[in-house]
């Protein structure tokens, strides 16, 4: 008997949770199918099948879903992220994602595999979140429990690599290939410029929509830190002073990372990568701007969408980095 | 202390409340192009449209001397709950020394809620505060009742403009209410005003009824939604909104009340499983509800890039197909040219009318 094929779109929180989902479904005896990296074709299909105003990460997600459909998968896994912190939520588009896919992308309807994720920490391995899958996948509660424990270990490994300073993409690869940690990263400390690279995993690490900003920075010899490289606790502490925090967990993480870096001496500037029309970021960005005014730390916003002109990004990053370098050398002399 | 508030719907209610509590009230001017421009200039580029209008309103009110802004908050996941935080920061960065008081859900942060209450209650006793709140609630309830009637009969009025005039008079009546006796008097005279409006009796099959649904601010505030209800009334359509202030109060503030909204939510369950913020689930529920009430079409209003309403918009084509209900979605933002949208609305109404005629002649 051939294995059940589960498709997981390589979009939205994929980068953050794939080290959990992949081993989880594999352990349950399924085959996991993942579309290739986002490409122009996928984005175009996504754009055609979604509401014009919606943000590009959702369009990409829909593009991936339709791509999976062509790959003849049995199910497409579209989790509903409700909450991973008490009284905190996700952007409404995450919370209504399965509804949006079910009613908006009709072809997917029969293959939709969804469950609600509600936890109080980043760790989403509580098996009870996945019990609604039992019938469809024909597995037992005990199997799900075991798979969740097994996958949770992998995911925790991913987080620990990630926090050492590897990007989430690199950390995922390390878990997947089971390579041991090299003691020090080759790219570290060879640059005297270090920046904070703020943004959600699905913007920063999708080479197509961010136009591969991470490699661009590495090629220029720039060291950077992202929110996923930092300890969750640190992030929460740095926004503890706010009497009302943002409502969206990942926005709070980025905000926490940003606030921390604005007040740290170890970085020279901050780049915020955000998607056109991102609701949470419209406020997050403003808070960053105000903080930049207050602290004098150079700050740049890069807004991405489905357009693909590459040069402007290169130019803007180079100009920003040149400015940081000049500022630094002026300060020394 | 000079106090101001967001301009949403008939503002007589809020004005009254603060007057009764002994405040100097600065009623913000009805939003105009100037308000919107001012707001857009000082807001984050991708903040939603209501945020920008409120920003403009607050700045105008501050220029008129307001020292305190009172508004409601929320705890997500819709952005609206965070408005106050950003408004306050922007107002302060512009140099306005103004206190932004936000009412949040009491259960999550009671201390904060109580502080807000204290600021608004001033030296009034709790009894007097509650009494004032209750009176204002009654006023709002009655005004909503009459507004509904106005928009139902306005397309058939004999003398053009008589409904608008009546609505203005009704607002004035309630503006002069200071106690229960006044309220009774106002109710009676408003009833009379309504009854004296002359209108033609129209056969059911010739009526075109349109439900207006969507995000609460753009649905309720006519100055920024191209006065959609008036526009439709002029085109000969009856209208009813999904949101009225009294309904909002019932559902959000009075435990045990708001049964109607709960039923609407149930109707929306099939399409959106959980509450995802804003009025997304209500919006889909209202489509089904209006269908059941025998309406002919729906106009769905949303601010540009509104998070919850984008989810609704993605689902609407499917609902529309399933229950055979025509829906027109209009996205509103600071571009206030109406030609484009009014053409779309007119075409939509023409279509509904033709559909109705052909149905009845067949």
XYZ file of C-alpha atoms in Angstrom:
695
model
C 0.000 0.000 0.000
C 1.334 3.372 -0.891
C 1.665 5.940 1.812
C -0.801 8.774 2.327
C 0.654 11.925 0.872
C 0.382 15.071 2.944
C 1.227 18.350 1.286
C 2.535 21.213 3.376
C 2.673 24.628 1.709
C 6.112 26.166 1.997
C 4.738 29.484 3.156
C 3.641 31.434 6.220
C 4.855 29.647 9.351
C 6.436 26.777 7.427
C 9.953 27.869 8.248
C 9.201 28.097 11.939
C 7.357 24.812 12.320
C 8.395 22.467 9.542
C 10.884 20.765 11.826
C 7.883 19.722 13.835
C 5.325 18.939 11.132
C 7.565 16.917 8.859
C 8.797 14.392 11.430
C 5.300 14.355 12.932
C 3.578 13.194 9.765
C 6.466 10.923 8.833
C 6.256 9.197 12.172
C 2.569 8.656 11.526
C 3.551 6.772 8.407
C 2.723 9.413 5.859
C 4.699 10.861 3.049
C 5.279 14.578 3.292
C 5.216 16.510 0.043
C 6.612 19.994 -0.029
C 6.466 22.310 -3.024
C 9.728 23.782 -4.205
C 10.738 27.274 -3.255
C 8.333 30.033 -4.174
C 8.673 31.031 -7.799
C 7.104 33.467 -10.179
C 4.602 30.937 -11.433
C 3.338 30.088 -7.959
C 2.972 33.737 -7.058
C 1.040 34.397 -10.264
C -1.353 31.541 -9.557
C -1.748 32.749 -5.991
C -2.513 36.284 -7.159
C -5.121 35.000 -9.584
C -6.884 32.959 -6.924
C -7.028 35.461 -4.115
C -8.568 38.804 -3.298
C -6.493 41.563 -4.844
C -5.936 43.535 -1.653
C -4.673 40.708 0.489
C -1.023 40.645 1.547
C 1.563 38.821 -0.510
C 2.322 36.082 2.073
C -1.290 34.863 1.766
C -1.108 34.999 -2.015
C 2.071 32.944 -1.855
C 0.359 30.490 0.473
C -2.525 30.036 -1.931
C -0.054 29.605 -4.786
C 1.663 26.839 -2.847
C -1.646 25.137 -2.074
C -2.566 25.015 -5.734
C 0.896 23.794 -6.591
C 0.418 20.917 -4.178
C -2.851 20.054 -5.861
C -0.949 19.414 -9.067
C 1.380 17.122 -7.167
C -1.503 14.756 -6.475
C -1.331 14.839 -2.735
C -4.095 13.245 -0.685
C -4.321 16.053 1.805
C -3.111 19.597 2.136
C -2.301 20.573 5.687
C -3.649 24.031 6.530
C -3.567 24.513 10.303
C -5.636 27.193 11.970
C -3.334 29.127 14.267
C -5.537 30.545 16.973
C -3.238 31.333 19.812
C 0.140 30.327 21.180
C 0.072 32.720 24.133
C -2.624 33.398 26.652
C -4.857 36.237 25.469
C -2.754 36.695 22.361
C -3.847 35.787 18.884
C -2.728 35.630 15.329
C -3.532 37.970 12.514
C -7.177 37.339 11.474
C -5.906 35.988 8.184
C -4.146 33.144 10.027
C -7.178 32.472 12.149
C -9.449 32.321 9.150
C -6.956 30.630 6.857
C -8.738 27.269 6.523
C -12.060 29.081 5.918
C -10.437 31.252 3.323
C -8.924 28.267 1.543
C -12.056 26.155 1.853
C -14.432 28.743 0.431
C -12.057 30.814 -1.617
C -9.998 28.148 -3.374
C -12.706 25.643 -4.067
C -10.568 23.052 -5.790
C -8.775 22.412 -2.513
C -11.933 21.827 -0.497
C -11.918 18.025 -0.434
C -8.242 17.762 0.329
C -8.153 20.228 3.157
C -6.662 18.858 6.350
C -6.954 21.261 9.225
C -6.726 21.460 12.971
C -6.805 24.312 15.446
C -3.627 25.132 17.260
C -4.042 26.542 20.728
C -1.170 26.490 23.174
C 0.533 28.786 25.620
C 4.090 28.538 24.349
C 5.825 28.413 20.987
C 5.919 24.652 21.310
C 2.868 23.393 19.439
C 3.539 19.737 20.135
C 0.624 19.128 22.500
C -0.996 16.124 20.838
C -4.471 17.322 21.739
C -4.160 19.964 19.037
C -4.064 17.223 16.445
C -6.847 14.964 17.635
C -9.226 16.274 15.013
C -7.012 14.606 12.417
C -7.572 11.092 13.773
C -10.481 10.130 11.559
C -9.233 11.527 8.331
C -5.792 10.008 8.681
C -6.962 6.772 10.255
C -4.476 6.854 13.113
C -4.957 6.283 16.810
C -4.645 8.744 19.617
C -1.623 6.919 20.914
C 0.156 7.121 17.598
C -0.455 10.839 17.431
C 0.850 11.203 20.946
C 4.041 9.339 20.145
C 4.564 11.186 16.905
C 4.114 14.497 18.673
C 6.696 13.637 21.296
C 9.148 12.506 18.644
C 8.614 15.573 16.487
C 8.778 17.921 19.422
C 12.332 16.784 20.072
C 13.289 17.646 16.520
C 11.647 21.023 16.743
C 13.403 21.865 19.975
C 16.673 20.967 18.324
C 15.781 23.338 15.512
C 15.110 26.129 17.981
C 18.385 25.585 19.760
C 20.356 25.771 16.494
C 18.318 28.781 15.464
C 19.154 30.562 18.689
C 22.858 29.950 18.160
C 22.684 32.420 15.305
C 21.897 30.166 12.370
C 18.997 31.381 10.301
C 15.800 29.383 10.623
C 16.380 27.959 7.160
C 19.872 26.779 8.056
C 18.675 25.383 11.349
C 15.934 23.412 9.614
C 18.472 21.938 7.240
C 20.732 20.972 10.098
C 17.904 19.138 11.812
C 16.851 17.456 8.624
C 20.333 16.275 7.729
C 21.151 15.623 11.351
C 24.503 17.422 11.152
C 26.224 18.300 14.351
C 26.811 21.908 15.227
C 29.973 23.444 14.028
C 31.444 25.234 16.954
C 31.578 28.615 15.396
C 29.940 29.922 12.328
C 32.248 30.858 9.492
C 30.399 34.036 8.737
C 30.573 35.421 12.203
C 32.870 38.202 13.337
C 34.311 38.885 9.908
C 32.324 42.037 9.631
C 32.313 45.066 11.814
C 28.791 45.935 10.786
C 25.938 44.142 12.414
C 22.301 44.901 11.824
C 18.971 43.797 13.199
C 16.878 42.229 10.467
C 13.300 42.467 11.616
C 10.430 40.671 9.952
C 8.357 37.520 9.993
C 9.866 34.207 8.976
C 7.659 34.010 5.899
C 8.961 37.319 4.616
C 12.606 37.121 5.577
C 13.245 33.542 4.623
C 11.226 33.262 1.450
C 13.964 33.906 -1.074
C 11.473 34.922 -3.696
C 9.498 37.552 -1.847
C 12.365 38.976 0.177
C 14.552 38.759 -2.931
C 16.962 36.739 -0.878
C 17.859 39.523 1.473
C 19.703 37.223 3.857
C 22.164 36.077 1.178
C 22.532 39.616 -0.069
C 23.612 40.711 3.377
C 25.920 37.735 3.823
C 27.503 38.428 0.431
C 28.222 41.937 1.554
C 29.826 40.516 4.676
C 27.164 41.909 6.958
C 26.275 40.134 10.135
C 22.637 40.180 11.140
C 20.339 39.033 13.880
C 16.675 38.120 13.483
C 13.955 37.660 16.080
C 14.050 33.877 15.793
C 17.698 33.876 16.850
C 16.763 35.373 20.190
C 15.427 33.746 23.354
C 11.641 33.923 23.687
C 12.019 35.149 27.230
C 14.251 38.018 26.212
C 11.726 39.122 23.638
C 8.940 39.128 26.154
C 10.955 41.012 28.726
C 11.775 43.806 26.355
C 8.112 44.648 25.803
C 7.070 44.008 29.392
C 6.943 47.748 30.047
C 4.150 48.313 27.531
C 0.833 48.545 29.281
C -0.930 47.191 26.228
C 0.963 44.849 23.963
C 0.178 43.959 20.401
C -2.387 41.198 19.930
C -0.385 39.020 17.599
C 2.268 36.742 19.025
C 4.743 36.950 16.194
C 4.334 40.712 15.952
C 5.109 40.893 19.646
C 8.228 38.815 19.065
C 9.419 41.115 16.308
C 8.534 44.146 18.407
C 10.419 42.709 21.363
C 13.440 41.964 19.224
C 13.312 45.453 17.743
C 12.969 47.227 21.075
C 15.841 45.229 22.465
C 18.098 45.996 19.546
C 17.227 49.691 19.457
C 18.635 49.879 22.961
C 21.631 47.649 22.425
C 25.119 48.801 21.496
C 25.898 45.682 19.543
C 24.110 46.646 16.362
C 24.562 49.506 13.930
C 21.170 49.709 12.317
C 17.841 48.009 11.830
C 16.046 46.928 8.686
C 12.366 46.080 8.871
C 11.103 43.841 6.089
C 7.346 43.986 5.767
C 4.717 43.019 3.239
C 2.539 45.522 1.397
C -0.759 45.839 3.225
C 0.352 43.964 6.338
C -2.042 45.088 9.047
C -0.096 44.258 12.196
C 3.040 45.757 10.680
C 1.333 49.065 10.012
C 1.381 49.635 13.765
C 4.562 47.722 14.477
C 6.401 49.820 11.893
C 5.132 53.034 13.477
C 6.337 51.905 16.904
C 9.759 51.193 15.384
C 9.837 54.602 13.710
C 9.039 56.356 16.958
C 11.706 54.296 18.736
C 14.254 55.119 16.062
C 13.516 58.835 16.518
C 14.034 58.405 20.221
C 17.245 56.385 20.141
C 18.854 57.659 16.957
C 19.503 54.157 15.660
C 19.327 54.131 11.827
C 16.185 52.415 10.623
C 14.937 51.418 7.196
C 11.675 49.805 6.088
C 11.651 47.521 3.087
C 8.172 46.850 1.802
C 7.786 43.834 -0.411
C 4.994 42.713 -2.688
C 4.452 40.508 -5.704
C 6.547 42.717 -7.967
C 9.922 41.314 -8.703
C 12.313 44.121 -9.626
C 15.493 43.178 -7.834
C 17.793 46.120 -8.341
C 16.097 48.671 -6.174
C 16.472 46.413 -3.163
C 20.178 45.877 -3.810
C 20.670 49.623 -4.156
C 18.745 50.476 -1.042
C 20.526 47.911 1.092
C 23.920 48.980 -0.220
C 23.137 52.622 0.446
C 21.949 51.818 3.950
C 25.034 49.751 4.725
C 27.360 52.396 3.253
C 25.724 54.945 5.483
C 26.207 52.738 8.534
C 29.862 52.213 7.650
C 30.474 55.908 7.158
C 28.727 56.715 10.381
C 30.873 54.217 12.191
C 34.164 55.406 10.732
C 33.223 59.023 11.447
C 32.540 58.112 15.016
C 35.965 56.481 15.323
C 37.891 59.322 13.701
C -12.083 69.214 31.429
C -12.821 69.313 27.714
C -13.552 65.899 26.374
C -13.947 64.512 22.866
C -14.736 61.157 21.273
C -14.669 59.384 17.906
C -17.165 60.564 15.357
C -19.211 57.496 14.517
C -22.860 57.471 13.582
C -25.261 59.836 15.331
C -23.016 61.508 17.896
C -25.865 62.903 19.962
C -25.605 59.876 22.248
C -21.969 60.272 23.230
C -22.302 64.011 23.501
C -25.221 63.611 25.855
C -23.408 61.146 28.069
C -20.469 63.451 28.688
C -22.726 66.435 29.164
C -24.697 64.579 31.801
C -21.461 63.673 33.559
C -20.581 67.331 33.709
C -17.898 67.579 31.052
C -17.262 70.355 28.606
C -17.860 68.485 25.388
C -15.946 69.156 22.187
C -17.962 67.467 19.471
C -15.485 66.696 16.706
C -16.568 68.128 13.358
C -18.220 65.658 11.004
C -15.339 64.125 8.998
C -14.606 65.972 5.777
C -11.926 65.732 3.137
C -9.820 67.952 5.361
C -10.204 65.612 8.330
C -9.232 62.644 6.214
C -6.215 64.404 4.702
C -5.054 65.482 8.124
C -5.462 61.974 9.476
C -3.752 60.281 6.555
C -0.819 62.655 6.864
C -0.125 61.689 10.455
C -0.987 57.984 10.330
C 1.115 54.990 9.350
C 0.686 54.498 5.626
C -0.953 51.093 5.929
C -3.063 51.752 8.973
C -6.680 51.069 8.189
C -8.984 53.819 7.011
C -10.975 54.238 10.259
C -7.697 54.780 12.091
C -6.845 57.640 9.754
C -10.258 59.273 10.005
C -10.162 59.081 13.790
C -6.631 60.478 13.774
C -7.905 63.456 11.790
C -10.949 63.845 14.041
C -8.841 63.826 17.177
C -6.417 66.394 15.786
C -9.292 68.657 14.829
C -10.838 68.214 18.255
C -7.489 68.932 19.936
C -7.227 72.117 17.925
C -10.626 73.032 19.316
C -9.254 72.589 22.802
C -10.014 68.987 23.724
C -7.951 67.673 26.625
C -9.248 64.154 26.830
C -10.171 61.593 24.187
C -12.455 58.756 25.236
C -12.845 55.675 23.092
C -13.317 51.955 23.295
C -10.484 49.481 22.988
C -10.329 45.763 22.500
C -8.031 42.825 22.723
C -7.610 41.768 19.191
C -7.077 40.155 16.907
C -8.456 43.110 14.932
C -6.195 46.141 14.797
C -8.919 48.443 16.102
C -8.172 47.455 19.689
C -4.731 48.990 19.396
C -5.875 52.293 17.869
C -5.770 54.156 21.160
C -2.158 53.233 21.855
C -0.946 54.516 18.506
C -3.260 57.547 18.470
C -1.913 58.589 21.834
C 1.698 58.234 20.745
C 1.118 60.158 17.532
C -0.833 62.941 19.269
C 1.930 63.309 21.837
C 4.616 63.325 19.177
C 2.693 66.141 17.483
C 2.844 68.053 20.723
C -0.772 67.769 21.877
C -1.033 67.340 25.612
C -4.063 65.117 25.610
C -5.152 62.194 27.716
C -6.371 59.204 25.702
C -8.734 57.121 27.827
C -9.544 53.725 26.419
C -12.183 51.373 27.736
C -11.003 47.790 27.482
C -12.589 44.599 28.553
C -12.765 44.742 32.337
C -11.909 41.088 32.909
C -8.391 41.164 31.541
C -7.091 44.238 33.262
C -9.552 45.423 35.841
C -7.287 48.040 37.383
C -6.908 49.803 34.093
C -10.623 49.585 33.426
C -11.396 51.051 36.813
C -8.948 53.887 36.226
C -10.705 54.713 32.991
C -14.052 54.654 34.753
C -12.758 56.968 37.446
C -11.464 59.431 34.890
C -14.791 59.568 33.124
C -16.998 59.349 36.189
C -15.313 62.397 37.724
C -17.025 63.343 40.973
C -20.350 61.860 40.058
C -21.722 59.134 42.233
C -21.923 55.668 40.759
C -25.695 55.976 40.915
C -25.714 59.151 38.864
C -23.215 57.718 36.393
C -25.317 54.636 35.857
C -28.444 56.713 35.545
C -26.819 58.866 32.871
C -25.546 55.811 31.031
C -28.992 54.271 31.093
C -30.665 57.424 29.792
C -28.171 57.685 26.947
C -28.668 54.032 26.127
C -32.414 54.640 25.816
C -31.808 57.663 23.598
C -29.540 55.660 21.318
C -32.014 52.801 21.164
C -34.826 55.095 20.122
C -32.741 56.973 17.586
C -31.734 53.705 15.986
C -35.346 52.669 15.812
C -36.286 55.833 13.949
C -33.264 55.744 11.682
C -34.268 52.274 10.544
C -37.755 53.507 9.704
C -36.398 56.535 7.856
C -34.229 54.435 5.573
C -37.099 52.084 4.924
C -39.587 54.711 3.788
C -37.235 57.308 2.362
C -37.263 55.873 -1.197
C -41.037 56.296 -1.347
C -41.368 59.747 0.205
C -43.860 62.029 -1.538
C -42.007 65.254 -0.949
C -38.316 64.882 -1.747
C -36.134 65.511 1.257
C -38.853 65.107 3.870
C -37.150 62.068 5.393
C -33.815 63.828 5.702
C -35.495 66.731 7.322
C -37.332 64.451 9.718
C -34.091 62.746 10.692
C -32.454 66.082 11.429
C -35.428 67.078 13.569
C -35.300 63.796 15.451
C -31.641 64.288 16.266
C -32.403 67.788 17.532
C -35.202 66.446 19.697
C -32.896 64.013 21.446
C -30.192 66.606 21.739
C -32.424 68.440 24.197
C -33.081 65.477 26.460
C -31.638 65.806 29.955
C -33.834 63.513 32.020
C -36.479 60.867 31.756
C -39.312 63.334 31.419
C -37.596 64.986 28.461
C -37.065 61.593 26.952
C -40.748 60.762 27.078
C -41.594 64.064 25.459
C -38.971 63.577 22.771
C -40.204 60.079 22.022
C -43.720 61.330 21.561
C -42.799 64.176 19.268
C -40.437 61.979 17.235
C -43.195 59.472 16.774
C -45.309 62.282 15.451
C -42.564 63.474 13.120
C -42.243 59.991 11.703
C -45.970 59.562 11.288
C -46.382 62.797 9.404
C -43.944 61.804 6.677
C -45.984 61.138 3.579
C -44.929 58.247 1.450
C -46.350 56.171 -1.360
C -47.430 52.623 -0.768
C -45.430 50.347 -3.023
C -46.129 46.764 -3.823
C -43.720 44.275 -2.325
C -42.624 42.984 -5.713
C -41.551 46.456 -6.796
C -39.373 47.097 -3.786
C -35.637 46.647 -3.890
C -34.168 46.001 -0.466
C -30.458 46.233 0.135
C -28.568 45.180 3.239
C -25.394 47.032 4.108
C -22.799 44.959 5.884
C -19.131 45.115 6.741
C -16.726 46.778 9.110
C -18.584 48.740 11.770
C -17.037 52.170 11.284
C -17.478 52.412 7.545
C -20.968 50.946 7.826
C -22.100 53.378 10.520
C -20.368 56.617 9.622
C -22.086 58.074 6.595
C -19.611 60.889 6.005
C -16.927 58.431 4.940
C -18.989 55.830 3.131
C -20.243 58.193 0.424
C -23.526 58.407 2.367
C -24.298 55.039 0.915
C -27.721 54.788 2.519
C -28.854 58.125 1.115
C -27.383 57.212 -2.235
C -29.359 53.975 -2.308
C -32.523 55.624 -1.024
C -32.291 58.094 -3.882
C -31.996 55.204 -6.279
C -35.264 53.945 -4.853
C -33.958 51.204 -2.597
C -34.809 50.430 0.991
C -31.761 49.922 3.139
C -30.911 48.359 6.439
C -27.496 48.161 8.048
C -25.915 45.257 9.809
C -24.687 47.525 12.585
C -26.493 49.988 14.758
C -25.010 51.547 17.839
C -27.649 50.066 20.138
C -26.932 46.587 18.774
C -23.243 47.069 19.437
C -23.929 48.172 23.004
C -26.290 45.256 23.594
C -23.767 42.716 22.423
C -20.618 44.193 23.904
C -21.660 45.816 27.128
C -24.834 44.292 28.516
C -24.484 40.742 29.777
C -27.342 38.552 28.658
C -28.421 40.888 25.886
C -27.460 40.949 22.222
C -29.381 37.807 21.379
C -29.815 38.941 17.774
C -26.117 39.233 17.191
C -25.549 35.814 18.705
C -27.982 34.324 16.253
C -26.267 36.079 13.385
C -22.979 34.631 14.590
C -24.512 31.196 14.491
C -25.521 31.744 10.889
C -21.937 32.640 10.068
C -20.531 29.525 11.679
C -20.779 27.506 8.514
C -18.384 29.823 6.728
C -16.047 31.086 9.413
C -15.522 28.653 12.235
C -14.306 30.904 15.008
C -14.356 34.579 15.832
C -11.379 35.961 13.976
C -11.705 39.555 15.035
C -13.609 42.585 13.885
C -17.014 41.703 12.536
C -15.930 39.099 10.007
C -18.117 36.335 11.330
C -21.077 38.667 11.815
C -20.607 39.907 8.274
C -21.016 36.455 6.757
C -23.840 35.732 9.177
C -25.631 38.905 8.108
C -25.525 37.855 4.465
C -27.476 34.739 5.358
C -29.697 36.736 7.704
C -30.588 39.337 5.057
C -31.343 36.553 2.620
C -33.741 35.018 5.097
C -35.378 38.400 5.640
C -36.076 38.615 1.928
C -33.565 41.250 0.911
C -32.553 41.486 -2.742
C -28.897 42.364 -2.526
C -26.023 43.210 -0.244
C -23.432 45.927 -0.298
C -20.333 44.942 1.613
C -18.257 47.871 2.827
C -14.727 47.533 4.094
C -11.773 49.763 4.753
C -8.859 49.144 2.422
C -6.780 46.163 3.620
C -9.006 45.528 6.670
C -7.737 42.237 8.087
C -10.963 40.455 9.095
C -12.979 41.770 6.160
C -10.364 40.482 3.722
C -11.090 37.010 5.010
C -14.805 37.670 4.509
C -14.196 39.045 1.057
C -12.369 35.852 0.111
C -15.339 33.774 1.237
C -18.170 35.937 -0.089
C -18.153 34.696 -3.714
C -18.817 31.212 -2.408
C -21.636 32.237 -0.063
C -23.143 34.399 -2.755
C -23.175 31.389 -5.068
C -24.537 29.028 -2.477
C -27.472 31.065 -1.258
C -28.017 33.036 -4.471
C -27.518 36.467 -3.023
C -25.830 39.192 -5.073
C -23.066 40.959 -3.135
C -21.083 44.026 -4.136
C -17.896 44.654 -2.173
C -16.611 48.216 -1.968
C -13.254 49.016 -0.489
C -13.052 52.469 1.061
C -9.980 54.563 1.708
C -8.812 58.151 1.779
C -9.407 58.585 -1.937
C -12.799 60.215 -1.804
C -13.717 60.440 -5.471
C -17.163 58.849 -5.633
C -17.752 58.593 -9.381
C -16.252 55.141 -9.638
C -18.112 53.696 -6.704
C -21.431 55.336 -7.484
C -21.299 53.895 -10.996
C -20.783 50.476 -9.509
C -23.609 50.954 -7.036
C -25.977 52.191 -9.750
C -25.148 49.259 -11.983
C -25.673 46.917 -9.065
C -29.075 48.404 -8.278
C -30.100 48.257 -11.953
C -29.175 44.624 -12.009
C -31.158 43.851 -8.865
C -34.187 45.684 -10.194
C -34.069 43.878 -13.527
C -33.691 40.580 -11.771
C -36.718 41.281 -9.633
C -38.845 42.419 -12.548
C -38.018 39.405 -14.664
C -38.716 37.124 -11.751
C -42.182 38.544 -11.262
C -43.123 38.825 -14.914
C -42.113 35.267 -15.682
